Short mmCIF file of C-alpha atoms (C1' of nucleotides) in Angstrom, two decimals:
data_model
loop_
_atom_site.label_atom_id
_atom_site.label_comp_id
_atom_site.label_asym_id
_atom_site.label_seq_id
_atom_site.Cartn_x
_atom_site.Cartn_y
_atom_site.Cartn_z
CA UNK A 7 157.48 16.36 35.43
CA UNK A 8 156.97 14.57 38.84
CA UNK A 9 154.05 16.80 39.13
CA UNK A 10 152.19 15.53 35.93
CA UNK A 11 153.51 11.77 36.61
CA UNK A 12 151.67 12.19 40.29
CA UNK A 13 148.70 13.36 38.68
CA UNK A 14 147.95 10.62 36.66
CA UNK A 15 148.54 8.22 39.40
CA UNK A 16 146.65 10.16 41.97
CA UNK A 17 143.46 9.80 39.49
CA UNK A 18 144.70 5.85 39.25
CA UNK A 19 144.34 6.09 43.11
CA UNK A 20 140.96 7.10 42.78
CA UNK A 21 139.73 4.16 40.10
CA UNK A 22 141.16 2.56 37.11
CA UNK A 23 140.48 4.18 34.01
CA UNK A 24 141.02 4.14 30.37
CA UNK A 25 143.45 7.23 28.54
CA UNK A 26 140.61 8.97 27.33
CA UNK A 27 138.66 9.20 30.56
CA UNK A 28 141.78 10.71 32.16
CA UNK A 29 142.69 13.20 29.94
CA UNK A 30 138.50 14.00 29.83
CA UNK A 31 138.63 14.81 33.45
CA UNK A 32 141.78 17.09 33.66
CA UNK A 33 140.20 18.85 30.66
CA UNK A 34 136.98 19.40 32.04
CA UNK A 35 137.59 19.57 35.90
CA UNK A 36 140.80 20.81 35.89
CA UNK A 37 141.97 22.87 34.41
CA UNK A 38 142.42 25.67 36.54
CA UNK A 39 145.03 23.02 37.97
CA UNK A 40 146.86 21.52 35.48
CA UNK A 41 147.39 22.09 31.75
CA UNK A 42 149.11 19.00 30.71
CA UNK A 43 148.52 17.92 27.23
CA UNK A 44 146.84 14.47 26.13
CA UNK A 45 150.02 13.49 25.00
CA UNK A 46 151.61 13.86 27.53
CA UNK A 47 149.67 11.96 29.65
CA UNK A 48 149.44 8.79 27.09
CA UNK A 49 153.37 9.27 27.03
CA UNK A 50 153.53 8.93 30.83
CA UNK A 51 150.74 6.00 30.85
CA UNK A 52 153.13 4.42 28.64
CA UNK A 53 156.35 5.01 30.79
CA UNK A 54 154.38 4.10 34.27
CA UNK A 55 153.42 0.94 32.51
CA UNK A 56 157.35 0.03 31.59
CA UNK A 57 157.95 1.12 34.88
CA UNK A 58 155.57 -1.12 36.41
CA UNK A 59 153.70 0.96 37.99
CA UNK A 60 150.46 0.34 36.21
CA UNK A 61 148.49 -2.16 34.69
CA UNK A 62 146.94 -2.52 31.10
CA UNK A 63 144.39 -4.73 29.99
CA UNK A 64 141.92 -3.47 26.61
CA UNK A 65 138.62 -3.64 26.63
CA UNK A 66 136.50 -3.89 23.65
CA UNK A 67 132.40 -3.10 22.98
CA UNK A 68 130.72 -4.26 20.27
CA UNK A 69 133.01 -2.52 16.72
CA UNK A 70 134.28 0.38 18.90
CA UNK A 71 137.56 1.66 19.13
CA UNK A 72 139.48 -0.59 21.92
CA UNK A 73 139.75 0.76 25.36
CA UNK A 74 143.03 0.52 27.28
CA UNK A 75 142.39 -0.13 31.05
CA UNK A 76 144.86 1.67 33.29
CA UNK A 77 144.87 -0.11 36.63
CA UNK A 78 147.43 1.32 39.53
CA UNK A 79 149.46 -1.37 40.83
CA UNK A 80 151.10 -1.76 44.36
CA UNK A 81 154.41 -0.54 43.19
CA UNK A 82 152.75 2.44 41.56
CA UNK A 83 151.31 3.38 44.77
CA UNK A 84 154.46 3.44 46.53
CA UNK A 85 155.25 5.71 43.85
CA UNK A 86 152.50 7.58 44.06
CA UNK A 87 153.32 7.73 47.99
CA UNK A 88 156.97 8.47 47.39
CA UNK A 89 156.27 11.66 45.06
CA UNK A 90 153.35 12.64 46.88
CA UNK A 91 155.85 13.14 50.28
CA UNK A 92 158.56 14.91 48.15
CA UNK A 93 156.18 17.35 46.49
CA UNK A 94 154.06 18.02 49.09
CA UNK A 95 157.20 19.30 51.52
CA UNK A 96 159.11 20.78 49.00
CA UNK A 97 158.71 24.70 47.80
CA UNK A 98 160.09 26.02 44.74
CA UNK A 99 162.88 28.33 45.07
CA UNK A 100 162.95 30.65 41.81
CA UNK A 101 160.67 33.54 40.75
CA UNK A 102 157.51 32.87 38.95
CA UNK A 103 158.41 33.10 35.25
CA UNK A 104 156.75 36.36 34.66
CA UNK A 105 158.85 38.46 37.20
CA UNK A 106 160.91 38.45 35.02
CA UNK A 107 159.78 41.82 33.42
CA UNK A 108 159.59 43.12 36.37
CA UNK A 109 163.54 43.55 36.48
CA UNK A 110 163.39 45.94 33.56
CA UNK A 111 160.54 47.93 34.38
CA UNK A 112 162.40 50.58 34.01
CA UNK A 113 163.09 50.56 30.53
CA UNK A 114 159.89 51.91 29.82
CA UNK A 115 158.42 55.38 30.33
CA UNK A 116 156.37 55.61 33.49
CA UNK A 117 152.91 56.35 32.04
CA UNK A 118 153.37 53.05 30.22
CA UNK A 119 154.76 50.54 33.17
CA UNK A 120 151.35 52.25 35.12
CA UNK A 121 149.21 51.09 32.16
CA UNK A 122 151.04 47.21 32.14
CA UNK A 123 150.31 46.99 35.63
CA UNK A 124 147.15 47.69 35.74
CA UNK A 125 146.41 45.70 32.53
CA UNK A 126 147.99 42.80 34.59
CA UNK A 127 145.59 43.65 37.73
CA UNK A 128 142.51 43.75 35.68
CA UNK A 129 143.60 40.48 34.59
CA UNK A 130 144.61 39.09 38.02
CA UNK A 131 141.07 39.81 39.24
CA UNK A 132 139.23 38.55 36.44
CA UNK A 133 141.18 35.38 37.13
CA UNK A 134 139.87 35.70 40.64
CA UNK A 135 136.46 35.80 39.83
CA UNK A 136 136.89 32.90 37.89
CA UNK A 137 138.20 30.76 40.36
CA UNK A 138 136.23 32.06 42.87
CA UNK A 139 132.98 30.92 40.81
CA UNK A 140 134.62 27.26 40.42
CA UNK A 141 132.03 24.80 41.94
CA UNK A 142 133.43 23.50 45.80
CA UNK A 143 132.81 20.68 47.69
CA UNK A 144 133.30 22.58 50.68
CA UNK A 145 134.90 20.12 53.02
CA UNK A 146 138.10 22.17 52.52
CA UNK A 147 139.88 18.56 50.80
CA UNK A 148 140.92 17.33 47.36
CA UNK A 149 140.84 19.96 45.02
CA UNK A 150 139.36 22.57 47.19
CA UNK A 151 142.87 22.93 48.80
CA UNK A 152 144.73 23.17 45.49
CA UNK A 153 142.01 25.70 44.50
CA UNK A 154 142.02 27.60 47.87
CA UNK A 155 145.94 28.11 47.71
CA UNK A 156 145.90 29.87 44.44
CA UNK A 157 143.27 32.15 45.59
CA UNK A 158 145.13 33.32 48.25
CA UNK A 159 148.16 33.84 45.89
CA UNK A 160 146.05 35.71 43.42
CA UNK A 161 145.17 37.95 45.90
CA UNK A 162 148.65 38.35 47.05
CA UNK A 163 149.28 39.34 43.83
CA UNK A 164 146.18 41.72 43.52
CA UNK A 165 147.39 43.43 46.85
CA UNK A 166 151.29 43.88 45.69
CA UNK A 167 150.10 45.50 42.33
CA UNK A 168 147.70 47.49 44.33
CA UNK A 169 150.57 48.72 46.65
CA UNK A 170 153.19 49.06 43.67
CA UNK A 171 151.33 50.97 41.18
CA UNK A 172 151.02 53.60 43.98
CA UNK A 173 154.41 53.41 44.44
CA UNK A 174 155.18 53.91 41.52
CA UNK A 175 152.64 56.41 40.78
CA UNK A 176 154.06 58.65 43.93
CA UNK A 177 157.59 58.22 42.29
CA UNK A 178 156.53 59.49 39.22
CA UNK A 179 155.00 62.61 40.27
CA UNK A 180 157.79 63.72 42.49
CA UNK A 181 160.12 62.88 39.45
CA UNK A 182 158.21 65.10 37.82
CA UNK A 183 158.42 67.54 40.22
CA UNK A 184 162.20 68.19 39.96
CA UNK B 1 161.29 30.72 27.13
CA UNK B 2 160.30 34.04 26.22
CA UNK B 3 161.34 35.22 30.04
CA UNK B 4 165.06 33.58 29.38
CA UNK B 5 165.32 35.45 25.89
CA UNK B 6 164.12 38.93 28.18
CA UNK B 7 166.08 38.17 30.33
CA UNK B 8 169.12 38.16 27.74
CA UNK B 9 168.08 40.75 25.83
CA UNK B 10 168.01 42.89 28.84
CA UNK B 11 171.14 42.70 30.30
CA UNK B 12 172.48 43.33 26.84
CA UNK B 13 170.07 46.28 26.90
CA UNK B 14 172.53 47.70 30.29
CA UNK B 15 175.67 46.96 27.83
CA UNK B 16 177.27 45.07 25.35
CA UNK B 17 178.99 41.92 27.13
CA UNK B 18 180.14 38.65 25.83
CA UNK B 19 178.83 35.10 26.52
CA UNK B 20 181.22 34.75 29.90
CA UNK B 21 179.69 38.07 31.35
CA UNK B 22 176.31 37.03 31.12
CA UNK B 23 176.59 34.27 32.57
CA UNK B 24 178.40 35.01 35.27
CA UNK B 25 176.43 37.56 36.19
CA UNK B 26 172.89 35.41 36.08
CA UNK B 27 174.98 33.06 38.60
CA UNK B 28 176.04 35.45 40.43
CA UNK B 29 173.64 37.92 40.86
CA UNK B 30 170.32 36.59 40.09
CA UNK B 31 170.67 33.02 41.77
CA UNK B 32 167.35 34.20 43.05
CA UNK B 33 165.32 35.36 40.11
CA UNK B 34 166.66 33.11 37.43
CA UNK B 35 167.94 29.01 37.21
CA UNK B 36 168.89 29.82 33.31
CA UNK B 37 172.05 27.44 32.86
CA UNK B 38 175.00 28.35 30.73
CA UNK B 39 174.33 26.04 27.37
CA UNK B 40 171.20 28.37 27.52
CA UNK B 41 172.73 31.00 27.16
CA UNK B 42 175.06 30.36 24.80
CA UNK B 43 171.91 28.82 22.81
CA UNK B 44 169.58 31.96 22.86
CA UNK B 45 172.98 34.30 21.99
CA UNK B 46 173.06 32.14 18.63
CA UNK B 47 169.20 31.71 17.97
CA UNK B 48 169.15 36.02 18.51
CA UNK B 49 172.28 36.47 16.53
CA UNK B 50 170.58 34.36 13.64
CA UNK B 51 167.44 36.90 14.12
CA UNK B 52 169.44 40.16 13.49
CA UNK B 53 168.41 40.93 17.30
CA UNK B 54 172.21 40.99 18.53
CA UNK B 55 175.43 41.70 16.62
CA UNK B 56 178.58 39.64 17.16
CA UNK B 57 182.61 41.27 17.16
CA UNK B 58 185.27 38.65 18.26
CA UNK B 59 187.73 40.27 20.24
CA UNK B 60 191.26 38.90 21.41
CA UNK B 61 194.02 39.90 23.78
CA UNK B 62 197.11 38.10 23.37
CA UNK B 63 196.61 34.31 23.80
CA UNK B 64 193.44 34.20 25.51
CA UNK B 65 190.66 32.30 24.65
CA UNK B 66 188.65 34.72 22.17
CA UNK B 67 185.84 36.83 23.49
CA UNK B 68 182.41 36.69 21.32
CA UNK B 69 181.35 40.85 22.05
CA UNK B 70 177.17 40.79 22.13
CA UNK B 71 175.21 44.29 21.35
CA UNK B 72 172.01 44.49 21.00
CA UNK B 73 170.45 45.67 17.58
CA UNK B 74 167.82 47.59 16.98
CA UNK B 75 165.53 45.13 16.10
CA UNK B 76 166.61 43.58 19.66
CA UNK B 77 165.79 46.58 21.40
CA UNK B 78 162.33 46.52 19.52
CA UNK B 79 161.76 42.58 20.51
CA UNK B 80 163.36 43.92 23.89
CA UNK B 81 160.19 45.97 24.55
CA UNK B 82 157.91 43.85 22.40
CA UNK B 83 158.71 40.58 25.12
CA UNK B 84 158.51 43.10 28.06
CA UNK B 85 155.07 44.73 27.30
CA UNK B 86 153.71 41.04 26.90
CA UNK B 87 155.28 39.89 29.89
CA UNK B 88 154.51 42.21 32.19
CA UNK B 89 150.71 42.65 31.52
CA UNK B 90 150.08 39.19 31.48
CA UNK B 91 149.24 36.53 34.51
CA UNK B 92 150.04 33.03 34.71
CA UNK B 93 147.06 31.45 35.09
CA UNK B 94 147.54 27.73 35.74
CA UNK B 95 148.73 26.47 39.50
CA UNK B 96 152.00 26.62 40.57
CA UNK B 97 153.53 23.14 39.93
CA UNK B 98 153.84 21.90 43.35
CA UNK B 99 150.39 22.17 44.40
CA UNK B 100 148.83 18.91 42.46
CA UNK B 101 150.22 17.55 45.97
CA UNK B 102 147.93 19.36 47.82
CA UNK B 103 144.60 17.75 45.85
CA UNK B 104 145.98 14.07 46.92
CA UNK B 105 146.61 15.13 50.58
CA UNK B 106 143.96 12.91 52.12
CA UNK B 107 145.84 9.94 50.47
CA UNK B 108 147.99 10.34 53.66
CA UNK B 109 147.18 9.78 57.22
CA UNK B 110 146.45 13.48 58.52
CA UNK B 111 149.35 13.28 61.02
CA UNK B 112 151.94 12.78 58.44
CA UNK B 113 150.12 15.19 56.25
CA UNK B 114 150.55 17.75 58.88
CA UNK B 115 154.50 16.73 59.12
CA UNK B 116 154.82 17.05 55.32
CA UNK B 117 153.38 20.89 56.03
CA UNK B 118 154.87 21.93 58.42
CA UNK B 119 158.43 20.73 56.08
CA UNK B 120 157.33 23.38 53.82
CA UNK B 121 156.54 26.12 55.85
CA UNK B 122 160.43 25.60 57.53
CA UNK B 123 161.44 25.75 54.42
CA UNK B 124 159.16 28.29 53.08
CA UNK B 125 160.70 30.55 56.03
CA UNK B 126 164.35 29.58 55.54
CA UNK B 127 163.80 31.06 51.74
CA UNK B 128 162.46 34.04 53.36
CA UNK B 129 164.85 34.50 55.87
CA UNK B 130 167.98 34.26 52.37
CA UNK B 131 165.55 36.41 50.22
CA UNK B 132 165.36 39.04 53.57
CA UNK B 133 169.15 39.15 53.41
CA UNK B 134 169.60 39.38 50.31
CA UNK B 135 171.70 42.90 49.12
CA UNK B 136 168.94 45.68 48.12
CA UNK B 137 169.15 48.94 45.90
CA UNK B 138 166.63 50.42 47.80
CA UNK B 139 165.50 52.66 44.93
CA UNK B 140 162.50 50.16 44.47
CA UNK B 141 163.21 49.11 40.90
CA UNK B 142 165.10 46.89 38.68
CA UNK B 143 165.94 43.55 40.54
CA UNK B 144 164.34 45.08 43.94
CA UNK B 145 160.82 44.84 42.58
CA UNK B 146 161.41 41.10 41.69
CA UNK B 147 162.84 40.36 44.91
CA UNK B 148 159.56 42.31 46.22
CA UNK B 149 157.37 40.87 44.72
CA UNK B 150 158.87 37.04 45.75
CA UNK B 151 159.14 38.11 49.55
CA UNK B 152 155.23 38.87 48.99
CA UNK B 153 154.34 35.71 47.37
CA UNK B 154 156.31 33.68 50.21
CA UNK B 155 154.66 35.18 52.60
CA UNK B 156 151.38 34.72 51.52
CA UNK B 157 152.62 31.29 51.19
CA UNK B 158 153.64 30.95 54.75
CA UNK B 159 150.43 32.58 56.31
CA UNK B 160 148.07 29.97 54.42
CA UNK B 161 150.34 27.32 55.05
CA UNK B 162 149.77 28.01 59.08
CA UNK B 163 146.30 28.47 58.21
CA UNK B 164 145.90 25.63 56.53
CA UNK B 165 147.88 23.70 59.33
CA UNK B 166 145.59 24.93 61.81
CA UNK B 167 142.87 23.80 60.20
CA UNK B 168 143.62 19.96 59.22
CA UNK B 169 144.83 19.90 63.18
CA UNK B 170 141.44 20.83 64.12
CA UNK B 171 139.42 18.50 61.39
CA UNK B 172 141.63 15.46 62.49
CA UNK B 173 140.96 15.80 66.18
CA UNK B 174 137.55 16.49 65.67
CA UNK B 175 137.80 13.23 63.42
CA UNK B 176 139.09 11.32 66.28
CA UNK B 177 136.38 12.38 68.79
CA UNK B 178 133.81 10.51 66.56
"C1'" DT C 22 202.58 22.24 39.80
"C1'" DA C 23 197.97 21.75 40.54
"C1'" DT C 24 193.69 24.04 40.51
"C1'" DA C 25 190.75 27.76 40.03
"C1'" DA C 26 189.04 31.17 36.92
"C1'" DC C 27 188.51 32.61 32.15
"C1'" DA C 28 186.01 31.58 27.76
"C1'" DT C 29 183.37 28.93 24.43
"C1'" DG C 30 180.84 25.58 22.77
"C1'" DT C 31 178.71 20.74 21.32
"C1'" DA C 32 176.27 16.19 21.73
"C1'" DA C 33 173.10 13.41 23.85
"C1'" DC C 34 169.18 13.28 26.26
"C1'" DA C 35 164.52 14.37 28.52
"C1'" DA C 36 160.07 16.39 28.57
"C1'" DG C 37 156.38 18.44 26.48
"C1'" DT C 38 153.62 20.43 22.67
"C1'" DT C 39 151.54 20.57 18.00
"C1'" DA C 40 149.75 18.53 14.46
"C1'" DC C 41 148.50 14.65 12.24
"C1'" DA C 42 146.46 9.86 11.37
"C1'" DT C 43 142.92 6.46 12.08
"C1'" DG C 44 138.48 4.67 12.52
"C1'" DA C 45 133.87 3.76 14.81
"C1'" DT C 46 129.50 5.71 16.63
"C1'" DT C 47 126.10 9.07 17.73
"C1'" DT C 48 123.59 13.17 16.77
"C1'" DC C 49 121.80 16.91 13.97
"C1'" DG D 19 125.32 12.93 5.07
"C1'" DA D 20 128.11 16.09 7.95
"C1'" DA D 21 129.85 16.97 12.28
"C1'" DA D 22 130.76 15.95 16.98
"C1'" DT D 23 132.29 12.53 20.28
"C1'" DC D 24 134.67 8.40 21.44
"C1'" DA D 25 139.38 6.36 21.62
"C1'" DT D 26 144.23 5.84 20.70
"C1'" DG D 27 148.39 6.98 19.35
"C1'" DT D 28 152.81 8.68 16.56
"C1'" DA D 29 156.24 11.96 14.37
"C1'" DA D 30 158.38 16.16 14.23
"C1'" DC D 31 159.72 19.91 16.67
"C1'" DT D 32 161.08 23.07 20.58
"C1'" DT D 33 163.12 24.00 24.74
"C1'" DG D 34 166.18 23.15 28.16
"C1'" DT D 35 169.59 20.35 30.95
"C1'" DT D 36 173.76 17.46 31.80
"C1'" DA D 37 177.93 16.27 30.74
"C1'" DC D 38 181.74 16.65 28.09
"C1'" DA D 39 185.67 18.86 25.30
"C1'" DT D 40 189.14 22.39 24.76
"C1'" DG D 41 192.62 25.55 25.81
"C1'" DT D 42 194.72 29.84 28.42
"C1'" DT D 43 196.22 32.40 32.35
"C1'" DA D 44 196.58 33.60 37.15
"C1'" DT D 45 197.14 31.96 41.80
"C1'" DA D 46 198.25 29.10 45.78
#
DNA sequence: TATAACATGTAACAAGTTACATGATTTC
DNA sequence: GAAATCATGTAACTTGTTACATGTTATA
């Protein structure tokens, strides 16, 4: 929540903008970053405005549908400030949701767990070569960093399958063995 | 959501155990893996009851508040595997939540950013340090793997943190020479 | 005798998603 | 003239959390 509520007013920080524009860019640019909903983010332009934390004023060309300005104000940027600090020094302390499976691997016969993991792996590196096609801007800021982070995770996670599918392989066969 | 219901549905797969049980032992023994809450629970018992995926028996010693007994059904062993096939072959592919942070970091003056990283990786550590001590099967499966697979993540999270550290110390001194 | 542990659940709320509704303008 | 794009929003629904309500039994 404080996540998609930054978001919005970190692309305030940047320039005003109207609802459409915002929810134009996350599509487009990012969303290997965030996959909040257009709703969502008209719902939280709506609270941040209550809130006073931003600014509306509409805009209208010629017959055209009006256009809501957003404009951050002061107190939104100390908001934006305030939840920057907090999520940038905080870490999240439960498993990713999928781990969950994980726990109950066991349930299945080994041939198949093999074939799930690798079917994840093949999926982890196609994910990979997605990201690492995403265009840069190479001075290692702004998105780059987000971007650069979840490479590095992805290939954490390519290496631990890696490692535990031959774990598991080598368990198998010597269960076999018996 | 479909991780809480495997998660359910799983420990009902080890043996039959009413709402108390369950609960207790997600608190208990899988502080680490899982943040499900009790109303949860409770909630995902009913909505599997309702689907013919677990059966129901009250039981009753003396005065005692009665005990709803849960089994799993067939049908829940069949959803059982059905939620564990999908869940373990798939990835995630959108950026863990606290990392919107990290596209807004120039928003901050780079010494404070650096103080705001170096927060995380002490705490990044300290979660590595619990999740170290944490009590192991040592068989490598069930909850191990989880907890394997976490310790991996974190770590990878650590080493780019440093990295990343390193190299906003060396960009902002570099800054300051201009 | 108080309080912790046992045992279950509901009601109110918060956040987000899906799907729908509306209407103008541009492009094919 | 149909379809895509521009532009905004609402209503219904799902999921999950917090906080409350209830009552028993064992323990300190």
């Amino acid at each position: 929540m404080d996540e998609r509520e930054l978001l919005v007013l970190g692309l305030l920080m940047a320039q005003s903008q109207h609802g459409y524009q915002i929810n134009e860019f996350i599509e487009r640019n990012l969303g290997q970053v965030s996959d909040m909903k257009k709703a969502t983010a008209y719902a939280i332009l709506k609270r941040l405005n209550q809130a006073g934390c931003v600014d509306v004023s509409v805009e209208q060309e010629g017959n055209r549908p009006p256009r809501q300005m957003y404009s951050i104000t002061e107190r939104g940027e100390a908001r934006f400030q305030e939840l920057l600090r907090s999520v940038l020094s905080s870490v999240e302390n439960v498993t990713p949701s999928g781990d969950i499976g994980l726990m109950f691997i066991d349930h299945l016969p080994a041939s198949e767990a093999l074939a799930l993991l690798a079917e994840r792996l093949k999926r982890t590196e196609q994910l990979l070569a997605v990201l690492g096609s995403v265009p840069r801007h190479g001075h290692g800021h702004g998105v780059d960093l987000s971007i650069s982070h979840r490479i590095a995770l992805l290939q954490c996670d390519r290496d631990w399958l890696k490692e535990t599918i031959g774990a598991l392989l080598k368990s198998s066969v010597s269960e076999r063995r018996k």
